[in-house]
Amino acid sequence: MMSEGCSFMKGMFLGGIFCLVMSLFGTFSPGPQGDGHLHHHLKPVSKDELQKLSEAQMYDLTQQVRVYCVIMVTPKLLVYWATANDTWSKHCDKSVFYTSESSKALEALDLQEDDEWARLRKAITHAYENAGDLRWFFVARPTTFAIIENLKYLVLEKDPSQPFYIGRTEKSGELEYVEYDGGIVLSYEAMKRLVEIFKDEEKCPARGHALWKMSEEKQLATCLKYSGVFAENGEDAQGKSLFNKKSVTSMISDSMGKNPNDVVESCCSDLAITFGGMPAGQMQVMMYGVYRLRPYGHDFHDSLTFLPPKDSDND
Amino acid sequence: MKALGARSAFYVGFLVGTCSLYLFLSQVGLSRNLGSHGPEPHAKTVEEMIEEESKNWKKERSALFNLNHPHHTGEDGILADDLYKRVRVLCWVMTGPSNLEKKARHVKATWSRHCNIVVFVSSVDDPDFPTVGLNTKEGRDQLYWKTIRAFHYVMEKHGDEADWFLKADDDTYVIVDNLRWILANHSPEDPIYFGRRFKPYVKQGYMSGGAGYVLSREALRRFVEGFSKKVCTHTSSVEDLAMGQCMEKVGVLAGDSRDTIQRETFHPFVPDSHLAGTFPKTFWYWNYCYYPIVQGPQCCSDLAVSFHYVDASKMYLLEYYTYHLRAFGYEYRYQPPEPHIPQDKAPVPDNMEVGDLGQNQAVEKKEEENKSPEQNEKL
C-alpha cells in the first residue's frame, strides 16, 4: 500500500516536470524565423544613430521610404471613408481606396466582392502589382487614423527586400498576428511572398477554412507564417506601443483610471503611428493636434524632414 | 502483485501530474504576450507625486510658484525658456469648492504647470489645494464679484511678481507658451488686454470670459484704480461684458490676439466645434465675433492659446496633442516669426540673469524703438 502511494507520488512529480519541460520547449518553438530578425519587437532607429548619418544619406533615406496605403472601405463606412480621404491618407505617397461596391460619392477601386478576406487578397495583389517603386505598404480600414511620418520613421533604415509584418501584435493560441484595427505594415518582400502563397489553396485558402471562419487578420497571419514571415510589435524607444487599436480618447480615459497622477506620460507614445476606432470628428481634431497645434519655442530638431502634402489645408 | 500495483500507480501518478500541471499552466496563462506590449508603465504613487510636486512648485501665500516648468525629453526648449523668464504670466483660475476634484485638479495637473504663478480662486480658502477664498458665494451671479476680488487680490499680493495677469475658468485649456509668444510683442506697461474679442455692447469690443483673457500690469493697475475711484463698479454679473466696459472706461485697449495670418488664438469652444465648422446660422456666436468668423481648419491658429468647455479627459487629450504627440520630422506649414521685444521702460525683473541675451537685445533696442502703445496694438 505504502509503496503504491509512493510510486503514485513519484509518478505525479515526474509528470509535472515532464509537462513543464514540454511547455518550455513549446515556447522556444523552432522553425523559420524569417531571415534574421528573431525578435518580436521592432523599434525605430535611435536618435544617435540618425545623427551619425550625413545630410546626403539622410536625404536618400527620406526619399526611399515611401508608403503605399491600402485602405479597405465599404459604402457603410462612407463618413470614415470621406474623412480618411480628407485627412491622413494625403500623407501616403500613394493611397488607394479599395471598396466592396462602388459609391457615387467617392472614388475607389471597386473589387466587387462581399467577402472581407477575398477583398483583402484582391487588394493586396493589386497593390503589389501596382507598387511602382514603392516598397512599404500600410493596410487599414478608414476607422483607423495613421500618422504616416511616424510609420516612415519606424521603418526608415529597415530593408524592404526583407520580409516585415509589423503592427500591434496579439496572440491567439500559437498564432501571433497583427491587429487590423491598429493598421498593418508590410514590406515589399512580405507582399511578394503573400501574393505567391495566395496561389496555394491548401495553406492559404481563398474562401477561408470551411469549418470555422477566422478573421481576416488571422488568416493573413497564417498565410504569412507559411511563407516564413512573422508578426512584430512596433514600439518606441521606451517600449510603448506605436500601433493602437483603441481611440486616443479611450486610451486617455484608461490612463485616467490606471494612472491618475501621470495621465499623459503613461498613456500613449509621442510618436504613435495609429489609433483605431476614431469617429470622424475626432480625426479632424487629431489632424490639427498632430500637424499644427504646438507650443511656441519647443523644437525637436528631428534629423529628417518630411514635407507637407500639396493641396491640403488641414495639416 | 505488489510490484505491478506500484508500477501502475506510478503511471497513473505520472498522468495525473502531467494533466494537472498542464491545466494549471494554461490557467495561469503561459502567454508569450507578456513582453510584447512593452513594459507596464510604472504607475506613480501618491508619495512620488507629492515629492515631485514639491520640486516643481513652491506653495506660498495660497499661490503656486513654478520652480521648474515642464521640459520634454529630447526637446530644445531654449526659446520657450527665454520667454518664460521674460514674459512672466500669473494665471488665476476661477473655480469653486465643488469643482476642485472634478475640474480644477486637472487644470493643476496640466496646463497651469506652464504659468509662472498660479492662483486658484474660490469662495472658500483651502490651504491644501491651495485655493484662495474671496468672501463671495458660489453661482453665476457671483462671477463678476469673484473676478473683481480676484484681480484686486493678485494685484495686492503678486503685482510685482508678474508682467501679465490671465483669467481662466476651470474648464478653459490654455497653452501658456503661445500666450507668451503673443504678449512678448507688447510691454506690460502698455494699458492693453487680450482675449477672444467680441463686438456687441462695447465700442472697442470686449473679451469672452470663457476663452480666457489676459491683462497687462498697467491694465490691472488701472482696473484696480478704477474701482477705488468708483469709475468702475459692480455693474452686472455678466463678468466678461462688465469687465470690458470697465476696461474701456479706464482707457485700456482691447487688443488683437490673432496670429500673423489673422487666425484666432483664443477660442470660446472646444477645437472639435471650431474645426468641424457646423455652427447653426442662428447661433449667437455669428453676431458676436469682432473679426470675421472662419470655420474649418483655418478657424484656429497653429499657436492657439485657449479653448473652452474642456472637460477633464479633454484637458489631458489637449496636453497630449500640444506637448507630446507629433509627426516626426514634419515641416510645419506655418513658421511663426520670433516676437519682437519692445523697448521696456519698466525696471528689469529680479529673476532675470545677468548677461541674458534677451536683456542685451532690449538694451540695444532702447535707442531705436520708441513706439507708442497704440502702435503696438497689432503684432
mmCIF file of C-alpha atoms in Angstrom, chain B residues 90-271:
data_model
loop_
_atom_site.group_PDB
_atom_site.id
_atom_site.type_symbol
_atom_site.label_atom_id
_atom_site.label_comp_id
_atom_site.label_asym_id
_atom_site.label_seq_id
_atom_site.Cartn_x
_atom_site.Cartn_y
_atom_site.Cartn_z
ATOM 1 C CA LEU B 90 0.297 84.872 -13.417
ATOM 2 C CA CYS B 91 -2.663 82.586 -14.112
ATOM 3 C CA TRP B 92 -5.681 82.811 -11.849
ATOM 4 C CA VAL B 93 -8.297 80.130 -12.308
ATOM 5 C CA MET B 94 -11.928 80.658 -11.382
ATOM 6 C CA THR B 95 -13.190 77.609 -9.549
ATOM 7 C CA GLY B 96 -15.316 76.575 -6.574
ATOM 8 C CA PRO B 97 -15.267 74.014 -3.769
ATOM 9 C CA SER B 98 -17.460 71.534 -5.631
ATOM 10 C CA ASN B 99 -15.244 71.692 -8.697
ATOM 11 C CA LEU B 100 -11.849 71.152 -7.125
ATOM 12 C CA GLU B 101 -11.834 67.413 -7.666
ATOM 13 C CA LYS B 102 -13.898 67.424 -10.856
ATOM 14 C CA LYS B 103 -12.165 70.185 -12.757
ATOM 15 C CA ALA B 104 -9.534 72.309 -11.015
ATOM 16 C CA ARG B 105 -7.419 69.271 -10.202
ATOM 17 C CA HIS B 106 -6.951 68.568 -13.888
ATOM 18 C CA VAL B 107 -6.022 72.168 -14.601
ATOM 19 C CA LYS B 108 -3.403 71.835 -11.903
ATOM 20 C CA ALA B 109 -2.081 68.624 -13.471
ATOM 21 C CA THR B 110 -1.882 70.004 -16.981
ATOM 22 C CA TRP B 111 -1.641 73.499 -18.408
ATOM 23 C CA SER B 112 -1.245 75.564 -15.246
ATOM 24 C CA ARG B 113 2.210 73.996 -14.780
ATOM 25 C CA HIS B 114 3.414 76.277 -17.547
ATOM 26 C CA CYS B 115 2.432 79.519 -15.771
ATOM 27 C CA ASN B 116 4.995 81.386 -13.661
ATOM 28 C CA ILE B 117 2.471 81.688 -10.818
ATOM 29 C CA VAL B 118 -0.938 80.007 -10.393
ATOM 30 C CA VAL B 119 -3.747 81.082 -8.076
ATOM 31 C CA PHE B 120 -6.968 79.087 -7.773
ATOM 32 C CA VAL B 121 -9.808 81.411 -6.814
ATOM 33 C CA SER B 122 -12.810 80.053 -4.970
ATOM 34 C CA SER B 123 -15.363 81.175 -2.406
ATOM 35 C CA VAL B 124 -13.583 79.157 0.249
ATOM 36 C CA ASP B 125 -9.971 79.121 1.447
ATOM 37 C CA ASP B 126 -8.330 75.723 1.051
ATOM 38 C CA PRO B 127 -4.705 75.649 2.156
ATOM 39 C CA ASP B 128 -4.115 72.162 0.766
ATOM 40 C CA PHE B 129 -5.115 72.573 -2.849
ATOM 41 C CA PRO B 130 -4.423 75.586 -2.421
ATOM 42 C CA THR B 131 -7.334 77.905 -3.176
ATOM 43 C CA VAL B 132 -7.998 81.471 -2.128
ATOM 44 C CA GLY B 133 -11.418 82.273 -0.707
ATOM 45 C CA LEU B 134 -12.552 85.764 -1.597
ATOM 46 C CA ASN B 135 -15.598 86.411 0.533
ATOM 47 C CA THR B 136 -18.091 85.601 -2.162
ATOM 48 C CA LYS B 137 -20.725 82.950 -2.586
ATOM 49 C CA GLU B 138 -20.875 80.482 -5.474
ATOM 50 C CA GLY B 139 -23.096 80.829 -8.555
ATOM 51 C CA ARG B 140 -23.283 82.615 -11.897
ATOM 52 C CA ASP B 141 -24.392 85.863 -10.283
ATOM 53 C CA GLN B 142 -21.173 85.961 -8.304
ATOM 54 C CA LEU B 143 -18.901 85.755 -11.328
ATOM 55 C CA TYR B 144 -18.094 89.445 -11.606
ATOM 56 C CA TRP B 145 -17.636 89.793 -7.830
ATOM 57 C CA LYS B 146 -15.179 86.933 -7.911
ATOM 58 C CA THR B 147 -13.398 88.498 -10.857
ATOM 59 C CA ILE B 148 -13.174 91.929 -9.243
ATOM 60 C CA ARG B 149 -11.914 90.491 -5.977
ATOM 61 C CA ALA B 150 -9.518 88.120 -7.739
ATOM 62 C CA PHE B 151 -7.860 90.892 -9.725
ATOM 63 C CA HIS B 152 -7.599 93.034 -6.614
ATOM 64 C CA TYR B 153 -6.097 90.089 -4.764
ATOM 65 C CA VAL B 154 -3.426 89.297 -7.352
ATOM 66 C CA MET B 155 -2.580 92.981 -7.710
ATOM 67 C CA GLU B 156 -2.038 93.283 -3.995
ATOM 68 C CA LYS B 157 -0.185 90.024 -3.387
ATOM 69 C CA HIS B 158 1.625 89.463 -6.663
ATOM 70 C CA GLY B 159 1.582 92.769 -8.521
ATOM 71 C CA ASP B 160 5.391 92.927 -8.629
ATOM 72 C CA GLU B 161 5.946 89.285 -9.400
ATOM 73 C CA ALA B 162 4.345 89.076 -12.839
ATOM 74 C CA ASP B 163 4.015 91.101 -16.013
ATOM 75 C CA TRP B 164 0.702 89.754 -17.277
ATOM 76 C CA PHE B 165 -2.359 88.503 -15.432
ATOM 77 C CA LEU B 166 -4.509 85.822 -17.042
ATOM 78 C CA LYS B 167 -8.020 84.900 -16.005
ATOM 79 C CA ALA B 168 -9.274 81.437 -16.938
ATOM 80 C CA ASP B 169 -12.138 79.148 -15.948
ATOM 81 C CA ASP B 170 -11.597 75.662 -14.613
ATOM 82 C CA ASP B 171 -12.831 74.354 -17.951
ATOM 83 C CA THR B 172 -10.525 76.506 -20.037
ATOM 84 C CA TYR B 173 -7.387 74.920 -21.503
ATOM 85 C CA VAL B 174 -4.570 77.426 -22.037
ATOM 86 C CA ILE B 175 -1.297 76.983 -23.905
ATOM 87 C CA VAL B 176 0.807 79.436 -21.941
ATOM 88 C CA ASP B 177 3.829 79.179 -24.261
ATOM 89 C CA ASN B 178 1.707 80.511 -27.107
ATOM 90 C CA LEU B 179 0.286 83.220 -24.879
ATOM 91 C CA ARG B 180 3.850 84.381 -24.212
ATOM 92 C CA TRP B 181 4.555 84.457 -27.944
ATOM 93 C CA ILE B 182 1.745 86.971 -28.398
ATOM 94 C CA LEU B 183 2.464 89.006 -25.279
ATOM 95 C CA ALA B 184 6.195 89.274 -25.979
ATOM 96 C CA ASN B 185 5.440 91.809 -28.688
ATOM 97 C CA HIS B 186 3.978 94.158 -26.098
ATOM 98 C CA SER B 187 5.132 95.893 -22.991
ATOM 99 C CA PRO B 188 3.470 95.181 -19.631
ATOM 100 C CA GLU B 189 3.446 98.960 -19.177
ATOM 101 C CA ASP B 190 1.017 99.299 -22.082
ATOM 102 C CA PRO B 191 -2.617 99.551 -20.989
ATOM 103 C CA ILE B 192 -3.868 96.635 -23.077
ATOM 104 C CA TYR B 193 -5.660 93.340 -22.687
ATOM 105 C CA PHE B 194 -6.104 90.324 -24.953
ATOM 106 C CA GLY B 195 -8.608 87.529 -25.432
ATOM 107 C CA ARG B 196 -11.282 86.422 -27.909
ATOM 108 C CA ARG B 197 -12.721 89.738 -28.966
ATOM 109 C CA PHE B 198 -16.497 90.132 -29.090
ATOM 110 C CA LYS B 199 -18.142 93.181 -30.632
ATOM 111 C CA PRO B 200 -21.596 93.902 -29.157
ATOM 112 C CA TYR B 201 -22.371 96.421 -26.383
ATOM 113 C CA VAL B 202 -18.862 97.862 -26.025
ATOM 114 C CA LYS B 203 -17.462 100.179 -28.683
ATOM 115 C CA GLN B 204 -13.968 98.719 -28.738
ATOM 116 C CA GLY B 205 -15.308 95.258 -28.047
ATOM 117 C CA TYR B 206 -14.759 93.072 -25.001
ATOM 118 C CA MET B 207 -13.147 89.693 -24.336
ATOM 119 C CA SER B 208 -15.014 86.422 -23.926
ATOM 120 C CA GLY B 209 -14.820 85.228 -20.336
ATOM 121 C CA GLY B 210 -14.724 81.506 -21.048
ATOM 122 C CA ALA B 211 -11.945 81.711 -23.592
ATOM 123 C CA GLY B 212 -9.806 83.468 -21.011
ATOM 124 C CA TYR B 213 -8.309 86.938 -21.151
ATOM 125 C CA VAL B 214 -5.057 88.499 -20.019
ATOM 126 C CA LEU B 215 -4.319 91.984 -18.651
ATOM 127 C CA SER B 216 -1.008 93.791 -18.754
ATOM 128 C CA ARG B 217 0.322 95.041 -15.437
ATOM 129 C CA GLU B 218 -0.710 98.566 -16.398
ATOM 130 C CA ALA B 219 -4.191 97.381 -17.344
ATOM 131 C CA LEU B 220 -4.519 95.672 -13.975
ATOM 132 C CA ARG B 221 -3.310 98.778 -12.191
ATOM 133 C CA ARG B 222 -5.919 100.874 -13.985
ATOM 134 C CA PHE B 223 -8.635 98.306 -13.243
ATOM 135 C CA VAL B 224 -7.916 98.443 -9.510
ATOM 136 C CA GLU B 225 -7.604 102.219 -9.578
ATOM 137 C CA GLY B 226 -10.892 102.415 -11.490
ATOM 138 C CA PHE B 227 -12.644 100.694 -8.609
ATOM 139 C CA SER B 228 -11.015 102.821 -5.934
ATOM 140 C CA LYS B 229 -12.084 105.950 -7.805
ATOM 141 C CA LYS B 230 -15.567 104.478 -8.432
ATOM 142 C CA VAL B 231 -15.094 104.906 -12.166
ATOM 143 C CA CYS B 232 -15.806 101.171 -12.329
ATOM 144 C CA THR B 233 -18.325 99.402 -10.102
ATOM 145 C CA HIS B 234 -20.121 96.076 -9.971
ATOM 146 C CA THR B 235 -22.458 96.930 -12.847
ATOM 147 C CA SER B 236 -23.726 93.433 -13.599
ATOM 148 C CA SER B 237 -22.931 89.813 -13.043
ATOM 149 C CA VAL B 238 -22.096 89.261 -16.709
ATOM 150 C CA GLU B 239 -18.426 89.136 -15.895
ATOM 151 C CA ASP B 240 -16.828 89.463 -19.311
ATOM 152 C CA LEU B 241 -19.091 92.246 -20.521
ATOM 153 C CA ALA B 242 -18.790 94.229 -17.294
ATOM 154 C CA MET B 243 -15.022 93.763 -17.435
ATOM 155 C CA GLY B 244 -14.961 95.049 -20.993
ATOM 156 C CA GLN B 245 -16.989 98.121 -20.052
ATOM 157 C CA CYS B 246 -14.612 98.933 -17.204
ATOM 158 C CA MET B 247 -11.575 98.444 -19.412
ATOM 159 C CA GLU B 248 -12.931 100.905 -21.935
ATOM 160 C CA LYS B 249 -13.677 103.436 -19.190
ATOM 161 C CA VAL B 250 -10.143 103.371 -17.799
ATOM 162 C CA GLY B 251 -8.516 103.596 -21.207
ATOM 163 C CA VAL B 252 -7.266 100.037 -21.569
ATOM 164 C CA LEU B 253 -7.098 98.956 -25.193
ATOM 165 C CA ALA B 254 -8.820 95.803 -26.454
ATOM 166 C CA GLY B 255 -6.002 94.098 -28.307
ATOM 167 C CA ASP B 256 -5.981 91.920 -31.423
ATOM 168 C CA SER B 257 -4.799 88.483 -30.359
ATOM 169 C CA ARG B 258 -4.826 86.880 -33.804
ATOM 170 C CA ASP B 259 -1.635 85.366 -35.233
ATOM 171 C CA THR B 260 0.390 86.870 -38.093
ATOM 172 C CA ILE B 261 -2.026 85.493 -40.694
ATOM 173 C CA GLN B 262 -5.126 86.679 -38.827
ATOM 174 C CA ARG B 263 -6.180 83.358 -37.344
ATOM 175 C CA GLU B 264 -7.820 83.390 -33.913
ATOM 176 C CA THR B 265 -5.834 82.133 -30.934
ATOM 177 C CA PHE B 266 -8.353 82.362 -28.070
ATOM 178 C CA HIS B 267 -11.344 80.061 -28.606
ATOM 179 C CA PRO B 268 -14.691 80.037 -26.806
ATOM 180 C CA PHE B 269 -15.361 76.372 -27.638
ATOM 181 C CA VAL B 270 -13.532 73.060 -27.968
ATOM 182 C CA PRO B 271 -11.391 72.509 -31.088
#
